[in-house]
mmCIF file of C-alpha atoms in Angstrom:
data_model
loop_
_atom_site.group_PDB
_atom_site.id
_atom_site.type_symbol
_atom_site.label_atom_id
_atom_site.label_comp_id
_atom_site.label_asym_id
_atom_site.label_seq_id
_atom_site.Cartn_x
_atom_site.Cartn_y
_atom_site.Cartn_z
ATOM 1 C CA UNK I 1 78.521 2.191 -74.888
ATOM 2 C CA UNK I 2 79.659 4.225 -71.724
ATOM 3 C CA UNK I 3 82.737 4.226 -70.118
ATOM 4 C CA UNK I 4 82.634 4.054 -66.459
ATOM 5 C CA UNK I 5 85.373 6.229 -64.402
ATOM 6 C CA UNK I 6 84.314 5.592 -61.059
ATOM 7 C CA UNK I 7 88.330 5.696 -59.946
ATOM 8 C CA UNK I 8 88.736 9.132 -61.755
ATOM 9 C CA UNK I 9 89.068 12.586 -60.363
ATOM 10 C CA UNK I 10 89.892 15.782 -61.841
ATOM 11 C CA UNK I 11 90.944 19.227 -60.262
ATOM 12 C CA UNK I 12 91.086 22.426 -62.256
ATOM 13 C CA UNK I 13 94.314 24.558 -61.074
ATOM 14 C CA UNK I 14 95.903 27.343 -62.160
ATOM 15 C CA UNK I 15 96.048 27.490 -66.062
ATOM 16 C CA UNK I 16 95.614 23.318 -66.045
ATOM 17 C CA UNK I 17 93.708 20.603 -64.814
ATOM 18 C CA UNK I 18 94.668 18.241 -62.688
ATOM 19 C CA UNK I 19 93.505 14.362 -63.494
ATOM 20 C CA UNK I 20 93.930 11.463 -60.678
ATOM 21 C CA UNK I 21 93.713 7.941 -62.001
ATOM 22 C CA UNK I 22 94.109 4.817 -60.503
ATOM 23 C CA UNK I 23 97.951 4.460 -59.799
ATOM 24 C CA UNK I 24 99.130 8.080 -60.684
ATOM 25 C CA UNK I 25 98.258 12.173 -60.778
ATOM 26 C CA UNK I 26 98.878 13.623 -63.866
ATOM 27 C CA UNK I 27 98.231 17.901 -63.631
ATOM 28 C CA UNK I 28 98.658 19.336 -67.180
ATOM 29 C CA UNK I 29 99.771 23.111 -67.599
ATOM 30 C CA UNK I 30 99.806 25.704 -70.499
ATOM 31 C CA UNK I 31 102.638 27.403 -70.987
ATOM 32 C CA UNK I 32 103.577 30.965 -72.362
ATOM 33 C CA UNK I 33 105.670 29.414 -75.361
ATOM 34 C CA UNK I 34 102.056 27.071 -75.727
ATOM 35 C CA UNK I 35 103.833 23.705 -74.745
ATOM 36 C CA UNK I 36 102.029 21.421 -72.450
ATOM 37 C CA UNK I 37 104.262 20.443 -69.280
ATOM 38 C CA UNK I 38 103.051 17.659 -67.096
ATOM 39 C CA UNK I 39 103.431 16.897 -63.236
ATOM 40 C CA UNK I 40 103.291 13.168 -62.995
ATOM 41 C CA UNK I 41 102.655 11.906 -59.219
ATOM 42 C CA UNK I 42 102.620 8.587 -58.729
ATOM 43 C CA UNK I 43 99.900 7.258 -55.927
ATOM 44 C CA UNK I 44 101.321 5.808 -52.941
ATOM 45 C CA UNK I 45 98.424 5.131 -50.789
ATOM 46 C CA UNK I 46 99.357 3.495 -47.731
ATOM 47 C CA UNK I 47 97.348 0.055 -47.017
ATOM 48 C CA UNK I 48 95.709 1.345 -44.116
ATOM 49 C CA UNK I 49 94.419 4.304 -46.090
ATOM 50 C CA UNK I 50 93.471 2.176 -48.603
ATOM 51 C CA UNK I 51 91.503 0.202 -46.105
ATOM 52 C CA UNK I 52 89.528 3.119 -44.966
ATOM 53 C CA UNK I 53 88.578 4.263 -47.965
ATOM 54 C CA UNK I 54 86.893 0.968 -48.552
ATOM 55 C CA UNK I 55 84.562 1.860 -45.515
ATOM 56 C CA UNK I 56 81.272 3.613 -46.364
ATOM 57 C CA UNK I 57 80.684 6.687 -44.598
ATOM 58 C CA UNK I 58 84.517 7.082 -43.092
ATOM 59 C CA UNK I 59 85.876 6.664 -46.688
ATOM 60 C CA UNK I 60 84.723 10.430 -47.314
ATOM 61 C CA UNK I 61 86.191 12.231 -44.755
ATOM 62 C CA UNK I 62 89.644 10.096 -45.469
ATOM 63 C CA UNK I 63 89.217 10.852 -48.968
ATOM 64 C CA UNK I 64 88.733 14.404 -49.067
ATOM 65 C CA UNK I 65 91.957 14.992 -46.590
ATOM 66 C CA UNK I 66 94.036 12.820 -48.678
ATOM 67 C CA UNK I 67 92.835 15.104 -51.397
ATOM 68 C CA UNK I 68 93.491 18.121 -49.665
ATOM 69 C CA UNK I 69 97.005 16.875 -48.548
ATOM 70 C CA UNK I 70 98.179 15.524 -51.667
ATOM 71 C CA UNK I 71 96.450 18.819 -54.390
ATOM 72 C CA UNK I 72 98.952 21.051 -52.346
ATOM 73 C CA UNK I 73 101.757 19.517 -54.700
ATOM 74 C CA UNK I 74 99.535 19.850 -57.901
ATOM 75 C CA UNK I 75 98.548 23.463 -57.407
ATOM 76 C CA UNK I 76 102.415 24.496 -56.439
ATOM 77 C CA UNK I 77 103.065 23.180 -59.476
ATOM 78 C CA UNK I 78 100.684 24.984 -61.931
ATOM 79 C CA UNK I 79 101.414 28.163 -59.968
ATOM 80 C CA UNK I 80 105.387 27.821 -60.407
ATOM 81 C CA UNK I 81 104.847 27.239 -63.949
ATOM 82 C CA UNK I 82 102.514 30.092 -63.979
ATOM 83 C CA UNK I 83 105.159 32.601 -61.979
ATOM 84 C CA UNK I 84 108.101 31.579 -64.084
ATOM 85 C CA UNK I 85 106.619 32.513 -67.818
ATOM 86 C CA UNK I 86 106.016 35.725 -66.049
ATOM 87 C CA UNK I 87 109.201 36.244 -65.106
ATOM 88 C CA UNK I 88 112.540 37.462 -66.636
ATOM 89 C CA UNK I 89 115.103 34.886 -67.822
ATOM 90 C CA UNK I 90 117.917 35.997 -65.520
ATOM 91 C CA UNK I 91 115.782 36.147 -62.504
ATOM 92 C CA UNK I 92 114.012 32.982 -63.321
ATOM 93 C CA UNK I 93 117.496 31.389 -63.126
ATOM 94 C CA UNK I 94 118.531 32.518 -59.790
ATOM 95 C CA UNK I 95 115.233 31.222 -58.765
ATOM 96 C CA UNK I 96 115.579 27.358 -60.002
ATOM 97 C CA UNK I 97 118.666 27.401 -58.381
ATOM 98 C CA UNK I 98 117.301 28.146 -54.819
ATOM 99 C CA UNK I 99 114.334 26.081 -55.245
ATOM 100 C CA UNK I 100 116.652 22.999 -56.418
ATOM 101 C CA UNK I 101 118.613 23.829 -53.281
ATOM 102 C CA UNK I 102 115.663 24.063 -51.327
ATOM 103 C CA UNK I 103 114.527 20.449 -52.877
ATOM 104 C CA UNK I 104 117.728 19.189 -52.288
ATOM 105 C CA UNK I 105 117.587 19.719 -48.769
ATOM 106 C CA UNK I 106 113.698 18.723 -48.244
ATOM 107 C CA UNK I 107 113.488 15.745 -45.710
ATOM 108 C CA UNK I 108 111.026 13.401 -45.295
ATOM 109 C CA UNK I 109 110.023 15.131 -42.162
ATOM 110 C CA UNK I 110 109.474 18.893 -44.257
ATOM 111 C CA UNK I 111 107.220 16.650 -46.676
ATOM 112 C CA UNK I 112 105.310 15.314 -44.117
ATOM 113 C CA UNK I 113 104.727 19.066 -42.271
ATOM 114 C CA UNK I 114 103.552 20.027 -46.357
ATOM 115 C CA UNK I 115 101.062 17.419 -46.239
ATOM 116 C CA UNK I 116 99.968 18.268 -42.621
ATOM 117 C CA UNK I 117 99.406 22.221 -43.278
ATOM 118 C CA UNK I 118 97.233 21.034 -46.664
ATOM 119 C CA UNK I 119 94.984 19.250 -44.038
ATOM 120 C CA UNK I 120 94.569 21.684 -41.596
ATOM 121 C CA UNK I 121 94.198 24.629 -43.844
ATOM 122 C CA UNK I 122 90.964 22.285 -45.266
ATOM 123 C CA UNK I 123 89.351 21.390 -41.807
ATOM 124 C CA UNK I 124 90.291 25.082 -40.502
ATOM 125 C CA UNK I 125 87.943 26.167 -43.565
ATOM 126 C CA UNK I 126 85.621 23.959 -43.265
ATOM 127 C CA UNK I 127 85.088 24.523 -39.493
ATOM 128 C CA UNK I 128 84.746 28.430 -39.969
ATOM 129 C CA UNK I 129 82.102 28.014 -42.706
ATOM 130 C CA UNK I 130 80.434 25.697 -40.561
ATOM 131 C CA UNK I 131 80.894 28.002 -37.446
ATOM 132 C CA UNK I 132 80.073 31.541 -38.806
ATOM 133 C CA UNK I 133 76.767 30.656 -39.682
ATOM 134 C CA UNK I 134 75.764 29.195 -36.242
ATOM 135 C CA UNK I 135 77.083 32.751 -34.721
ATOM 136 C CA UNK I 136 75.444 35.221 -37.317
ATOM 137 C CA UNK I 137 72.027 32.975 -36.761
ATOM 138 C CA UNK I 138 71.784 33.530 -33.139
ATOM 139 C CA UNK I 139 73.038 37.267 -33.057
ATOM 140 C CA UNK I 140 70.040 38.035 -35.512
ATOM 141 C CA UNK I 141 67.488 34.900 -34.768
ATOM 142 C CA UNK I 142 68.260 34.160 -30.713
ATOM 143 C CA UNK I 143 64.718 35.479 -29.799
ATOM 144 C CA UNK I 144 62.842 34.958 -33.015
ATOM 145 C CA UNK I 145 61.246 31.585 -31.989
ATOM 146 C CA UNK I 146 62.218 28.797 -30.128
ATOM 147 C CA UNK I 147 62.303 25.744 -31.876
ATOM 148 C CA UNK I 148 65.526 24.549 -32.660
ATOM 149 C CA UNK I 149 64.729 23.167 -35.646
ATOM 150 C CA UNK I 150 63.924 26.668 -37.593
ATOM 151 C CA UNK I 151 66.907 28.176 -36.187
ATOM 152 C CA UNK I 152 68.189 25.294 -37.993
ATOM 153 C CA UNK I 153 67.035 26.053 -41.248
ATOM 154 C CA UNK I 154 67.659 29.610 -41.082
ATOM 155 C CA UNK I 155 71.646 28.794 -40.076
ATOM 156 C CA UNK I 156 71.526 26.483 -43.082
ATOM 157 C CA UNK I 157 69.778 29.275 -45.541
ATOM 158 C CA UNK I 158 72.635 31.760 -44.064
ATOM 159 C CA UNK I 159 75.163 29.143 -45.047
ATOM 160 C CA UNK I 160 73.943 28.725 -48.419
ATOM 161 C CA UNK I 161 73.808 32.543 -48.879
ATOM 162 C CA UNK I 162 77.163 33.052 -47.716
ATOM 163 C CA UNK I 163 78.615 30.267 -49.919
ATOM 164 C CA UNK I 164 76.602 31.648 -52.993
ATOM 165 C CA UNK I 165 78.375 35.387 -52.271
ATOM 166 C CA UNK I 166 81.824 34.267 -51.984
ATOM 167 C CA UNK I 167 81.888 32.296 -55.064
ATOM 168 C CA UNK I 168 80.265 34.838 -56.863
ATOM 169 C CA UNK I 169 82.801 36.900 -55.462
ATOM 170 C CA UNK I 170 85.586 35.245 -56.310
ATOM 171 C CA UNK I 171 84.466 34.013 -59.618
ATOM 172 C CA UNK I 172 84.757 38.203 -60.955
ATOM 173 C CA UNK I 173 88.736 38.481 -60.563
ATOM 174 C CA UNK I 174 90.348 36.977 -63.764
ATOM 175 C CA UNK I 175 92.562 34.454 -62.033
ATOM 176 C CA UNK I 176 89.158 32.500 -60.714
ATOM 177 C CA UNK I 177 87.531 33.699 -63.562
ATOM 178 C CA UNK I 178 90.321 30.867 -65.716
ATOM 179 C CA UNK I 179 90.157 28.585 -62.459
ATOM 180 C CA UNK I 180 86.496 28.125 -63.303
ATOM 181 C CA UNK I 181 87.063 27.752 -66.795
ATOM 182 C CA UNK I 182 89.299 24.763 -66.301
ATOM 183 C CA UNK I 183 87.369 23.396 -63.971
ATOM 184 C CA UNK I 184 84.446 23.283 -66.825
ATOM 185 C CA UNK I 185 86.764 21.795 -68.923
ATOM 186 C CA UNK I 186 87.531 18.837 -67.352
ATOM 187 C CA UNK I 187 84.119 18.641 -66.460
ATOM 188 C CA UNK I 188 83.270 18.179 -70.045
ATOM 189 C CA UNK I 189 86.433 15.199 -70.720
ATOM 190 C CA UNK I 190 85.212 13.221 -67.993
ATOM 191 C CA UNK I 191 81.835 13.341 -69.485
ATOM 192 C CA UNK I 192 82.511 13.205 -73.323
ATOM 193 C CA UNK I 193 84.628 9.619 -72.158
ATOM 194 C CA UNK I 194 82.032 8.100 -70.362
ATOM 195 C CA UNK I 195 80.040 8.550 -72.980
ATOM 196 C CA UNK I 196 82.212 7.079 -74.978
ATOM 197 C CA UNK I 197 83.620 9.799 -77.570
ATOM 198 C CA UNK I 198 87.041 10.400 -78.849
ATOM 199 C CA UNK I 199 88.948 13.331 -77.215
ATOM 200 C CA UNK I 200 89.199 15.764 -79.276
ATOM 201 C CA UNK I 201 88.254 19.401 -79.024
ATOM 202 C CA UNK I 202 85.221 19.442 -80.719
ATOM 203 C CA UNK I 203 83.939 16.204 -79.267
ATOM 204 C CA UNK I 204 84.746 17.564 -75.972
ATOM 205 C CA UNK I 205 82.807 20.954 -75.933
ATOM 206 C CA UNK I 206 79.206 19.287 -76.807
ATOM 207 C CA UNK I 207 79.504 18.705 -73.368
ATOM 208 C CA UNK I 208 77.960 19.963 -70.336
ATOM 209 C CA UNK I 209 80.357 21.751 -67.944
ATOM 210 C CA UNK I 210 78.019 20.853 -65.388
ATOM 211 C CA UNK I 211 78.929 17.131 -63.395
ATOM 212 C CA UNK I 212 77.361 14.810 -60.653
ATOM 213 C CA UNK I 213 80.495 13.858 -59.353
ATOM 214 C CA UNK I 214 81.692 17.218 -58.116
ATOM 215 C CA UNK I 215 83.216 18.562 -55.417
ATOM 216 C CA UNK I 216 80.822 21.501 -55.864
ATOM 217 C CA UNK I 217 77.346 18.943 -55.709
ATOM 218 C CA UNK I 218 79.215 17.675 -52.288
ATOM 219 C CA UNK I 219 79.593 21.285 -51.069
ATOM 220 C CA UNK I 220 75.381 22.040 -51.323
ATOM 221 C CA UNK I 221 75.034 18.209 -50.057
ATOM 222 C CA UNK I 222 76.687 19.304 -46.550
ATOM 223 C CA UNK I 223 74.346 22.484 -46.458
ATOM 224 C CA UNK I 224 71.241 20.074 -47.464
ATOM 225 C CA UNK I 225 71.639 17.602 -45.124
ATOM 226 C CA UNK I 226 73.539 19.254 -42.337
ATOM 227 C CA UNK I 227 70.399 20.737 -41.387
ATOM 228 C CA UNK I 228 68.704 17.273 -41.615
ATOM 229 C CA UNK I 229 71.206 15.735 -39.320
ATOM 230 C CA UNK I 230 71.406 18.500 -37.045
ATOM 231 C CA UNK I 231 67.653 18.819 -36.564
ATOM 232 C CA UNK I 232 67.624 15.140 -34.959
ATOM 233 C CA UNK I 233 69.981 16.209 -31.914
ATOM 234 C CA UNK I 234 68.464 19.182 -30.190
ATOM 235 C CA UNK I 235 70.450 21.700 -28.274
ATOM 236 C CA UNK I 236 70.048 24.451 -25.763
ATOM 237 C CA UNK I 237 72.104 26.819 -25.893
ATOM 238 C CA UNK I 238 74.865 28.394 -28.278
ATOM 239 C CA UNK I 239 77.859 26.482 -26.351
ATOM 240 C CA UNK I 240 75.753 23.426 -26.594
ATOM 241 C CA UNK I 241 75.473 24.106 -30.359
ATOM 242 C CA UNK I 242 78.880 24.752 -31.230
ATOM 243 C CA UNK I 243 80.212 21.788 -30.092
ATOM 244 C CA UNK I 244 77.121 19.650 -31.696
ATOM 245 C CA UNK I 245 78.509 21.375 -35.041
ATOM 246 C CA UNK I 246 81.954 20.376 -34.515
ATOM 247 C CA UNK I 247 81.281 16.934 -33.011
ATOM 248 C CA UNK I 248 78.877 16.467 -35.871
ATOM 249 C CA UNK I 249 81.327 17.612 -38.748
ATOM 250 C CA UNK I 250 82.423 14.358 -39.470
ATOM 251 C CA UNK I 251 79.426 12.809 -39.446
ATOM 252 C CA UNK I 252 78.135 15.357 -42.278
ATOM 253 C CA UNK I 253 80.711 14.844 -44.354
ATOM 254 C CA UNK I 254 80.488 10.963 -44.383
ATOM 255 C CA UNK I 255 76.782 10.957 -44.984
ATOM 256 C CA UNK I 256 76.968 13.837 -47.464
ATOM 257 C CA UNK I 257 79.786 11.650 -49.690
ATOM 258 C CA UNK I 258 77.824 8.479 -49.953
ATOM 259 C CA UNK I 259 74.946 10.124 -50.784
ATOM 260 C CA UNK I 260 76.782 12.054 -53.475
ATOM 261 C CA UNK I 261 77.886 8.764 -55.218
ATOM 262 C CA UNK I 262 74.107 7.318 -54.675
ATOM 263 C CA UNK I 263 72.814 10.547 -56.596
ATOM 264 C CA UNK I 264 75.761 10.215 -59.057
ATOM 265 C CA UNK I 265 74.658 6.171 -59.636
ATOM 266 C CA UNK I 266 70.949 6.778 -59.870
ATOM 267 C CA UNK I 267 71.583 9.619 -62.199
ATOM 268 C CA UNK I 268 70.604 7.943 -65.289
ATOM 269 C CA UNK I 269 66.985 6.752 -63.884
ATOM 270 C CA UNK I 270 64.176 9.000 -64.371
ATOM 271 C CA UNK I 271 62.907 10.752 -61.344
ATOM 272 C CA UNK I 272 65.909 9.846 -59.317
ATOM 273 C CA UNK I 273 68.122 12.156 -61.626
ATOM 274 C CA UNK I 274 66.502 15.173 -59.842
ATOM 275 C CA UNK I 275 68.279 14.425 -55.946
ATOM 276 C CA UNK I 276 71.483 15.914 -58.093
ATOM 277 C CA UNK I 277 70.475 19.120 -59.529
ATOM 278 C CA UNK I 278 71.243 20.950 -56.420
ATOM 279 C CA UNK I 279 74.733 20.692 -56.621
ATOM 280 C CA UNK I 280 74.369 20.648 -60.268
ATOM 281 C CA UNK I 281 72.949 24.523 -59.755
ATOM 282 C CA UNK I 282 75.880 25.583 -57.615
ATOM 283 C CA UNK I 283 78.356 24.469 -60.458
ATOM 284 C CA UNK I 284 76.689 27.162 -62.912
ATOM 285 C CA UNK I 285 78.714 29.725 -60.142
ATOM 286 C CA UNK I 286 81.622 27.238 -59.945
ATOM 287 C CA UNK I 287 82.022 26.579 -63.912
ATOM 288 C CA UNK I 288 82.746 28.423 -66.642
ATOM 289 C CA UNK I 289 82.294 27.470 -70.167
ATOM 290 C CA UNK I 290 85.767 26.767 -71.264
ATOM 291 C CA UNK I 291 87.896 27.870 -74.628
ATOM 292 C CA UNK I 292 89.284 25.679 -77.050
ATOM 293 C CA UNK I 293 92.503 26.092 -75.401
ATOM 294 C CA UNK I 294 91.864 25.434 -72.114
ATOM 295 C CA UNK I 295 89.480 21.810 -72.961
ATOM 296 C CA UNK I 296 93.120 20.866 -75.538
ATOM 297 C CA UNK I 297 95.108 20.991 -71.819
ATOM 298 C CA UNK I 298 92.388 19.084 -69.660
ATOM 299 C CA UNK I 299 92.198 16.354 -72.660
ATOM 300 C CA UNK I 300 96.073 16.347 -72.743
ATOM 301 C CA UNK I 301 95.603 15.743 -68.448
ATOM 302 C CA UNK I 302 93.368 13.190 -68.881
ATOM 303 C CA UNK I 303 94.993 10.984 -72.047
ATOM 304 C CA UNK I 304 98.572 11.150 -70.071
ATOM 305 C CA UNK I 305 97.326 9.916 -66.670
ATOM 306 C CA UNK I 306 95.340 7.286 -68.572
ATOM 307 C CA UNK I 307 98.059 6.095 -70.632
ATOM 308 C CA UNK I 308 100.160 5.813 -67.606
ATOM 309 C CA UNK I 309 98.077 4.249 -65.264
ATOM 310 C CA UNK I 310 97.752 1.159 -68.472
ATOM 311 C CA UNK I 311 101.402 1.233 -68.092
ATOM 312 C CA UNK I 312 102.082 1.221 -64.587
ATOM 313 C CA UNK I 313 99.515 -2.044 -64.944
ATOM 314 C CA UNK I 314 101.202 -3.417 -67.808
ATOM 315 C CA UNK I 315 105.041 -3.073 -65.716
ATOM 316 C CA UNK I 316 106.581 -0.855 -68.344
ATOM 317 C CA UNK I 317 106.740 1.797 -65.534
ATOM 318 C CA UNK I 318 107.585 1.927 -61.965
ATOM 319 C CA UNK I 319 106.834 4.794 -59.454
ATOM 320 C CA UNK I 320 110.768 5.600 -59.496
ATOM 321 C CA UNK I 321 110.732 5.854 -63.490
ATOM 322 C CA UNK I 322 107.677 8.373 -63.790
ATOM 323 C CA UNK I 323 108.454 11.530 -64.438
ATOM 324 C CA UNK I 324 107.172 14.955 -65.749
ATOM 325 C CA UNK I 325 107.175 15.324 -69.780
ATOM 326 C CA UNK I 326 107.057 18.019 -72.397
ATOM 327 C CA UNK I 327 103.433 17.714 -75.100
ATOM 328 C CA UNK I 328 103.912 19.092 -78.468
ATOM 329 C CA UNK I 329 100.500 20.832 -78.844
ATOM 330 C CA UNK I 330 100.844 20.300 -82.928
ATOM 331 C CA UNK I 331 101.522 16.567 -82.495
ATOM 332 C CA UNK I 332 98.704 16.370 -80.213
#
């Protein structure tokens, strides 16, 4: 029988994957001597966050920036891990004693201006690739016709084209190359437990790399139905359409995250399975079929935020005694 996971998240990063459970973030890292290290992040949601997110339709945007502000953390930490196995042992010395300076003297103010820049860098991006589009269509398209609603679908097929190139683009350097990888990887773990198999490697990699609940389906949702939603408000001119976009951003992204978890709960009904394969076809850009390696790290992830979050439940841990931890990849 299936295991649901409907609280579950993961997040490939730099040579790991990054699992979020129920009460705490576990990211999971390969190292250069092949140990696993763990960052171990409690959650402490505030209860008017948690509120929100209980609200269909504003629970998606508050999600996603609470994502956006809290991943900062998780992909600092793969990438320090990352820079210090490249670097010499003297030097990576002199480093850890600046940065545990530096920690030392963090306040809760310089956390807060962290968490800040994590959400801003997200809605600056996602206001440029909403943006672009609307300029590139009406420098090539302004006299072509005049209904709104084709210029519509031609800023949305512009979108989609530009979103297809970059991650192409990005996906042929070696660094995104891996990202991708991991990012198939857990993929795979989240499906191989709800369908109720035992982690291991081999169990693992029958799996698709290819997931409903992706960030990936819920970027080609916001292309899809963008154009739906901004087809029912008609505009004018280009002023009068830039601020429809931005006014309209949230409003996207709501819609576009419920119906993600309606296509991810009708998945498993025939016919209704199809409303997903959209986003299922942009994670064939955003996936890569993982190595052994890299799936041994995202099940390591996943067991070690699981096995936390039953203790944090059961009371043999508290948020202060959490802590990051060493895995011996022979003990498994």
């Amino acid at each position: 029988m299936s295991q649901e996971t409907p609280s579950y998240g993961g997040q490939a990063v730099i040579e790991g994957v990054m699992f979020g459970g129920k009460h705490i973030n576990v990211t999971a890292v390969r190292r250069k001597n092949q140990e696993i290290t763990f960052l171990e992040v409690p959650r402490s949601d505030k209860s008017w966050v948690v509120k929100l997110r209980r609200i269909p339709f504003l629970r998606g945007l508050v999600s996603i920036i609470d994502s956006s502000a809290k991943g900062s953390k998780h992909l600092n930490y793969s990438a320090e891990s990352y820079a210090e196995d490249e670097t010499e042992p003297e030097d990576l010395a002199k480093q850890q004693e600046k940065a545990k300076k530096k920690e030392e003297g963090w306040s809760l103010g310089m956390i807060f201006g962290v968490a800040i820049m994590g959400i801003l860098s997200f809605l600056f991006g996602k206001l440029i690739f909403t943006l672009v589009p609307v300029f590139v269509e009406n420098y090539l398209f302004k006299n072509a016709f005049d209904n709104y609603i084709l210029h519509n679908l031609v800023e949305g097929g512009i979108k989609l084209v530009l979103l297809l190139v970059y991650l192409w683009a990005i996906s042929q350097t070696p660094v995104v190359k891996r990202l991708f990888q991991y990012h198939g990887a857990e993929h795979k773990v989240i499906s191989a437990f709800e369908a109720g198999e035992e982690l291991t490697v081999a169990n693992v990699q029958k799996y698709s790399r290819l997931h409903y609940r992706c960030g990936s389906s819920f970027m080609m949702l916001t292309i899809i139905l963008g154009v739906i939603i901004y087809s029912v408000f008609p505009w004018d001119n280009l002023v009068e359409r830039v601020v429809q976009r931005i006014v309209l951003l949230p409003v996207v992204i709501g819609i576009s995250f419920e119906v993600l978890k309606g296509t991810n709960a009708v998945r498993d009904i025939p016919g209704l399975k199809y409303l997903g394969y959209p986003g299922l076809w942009l994670q064939l850009l955003t996936t890569k079929e993982p190595k052994d390696e890299m799936v041994e790290v995202s099940i390591a992830s996943f067991n070690r935020m699981r096995e936390l979050d039953a203790a944090i439940e059961a009371g043999a841990y508290t948020e202060a005694s959490v802590s990051g931890g060493i895995l011996d990849p022979a003990k498994g």
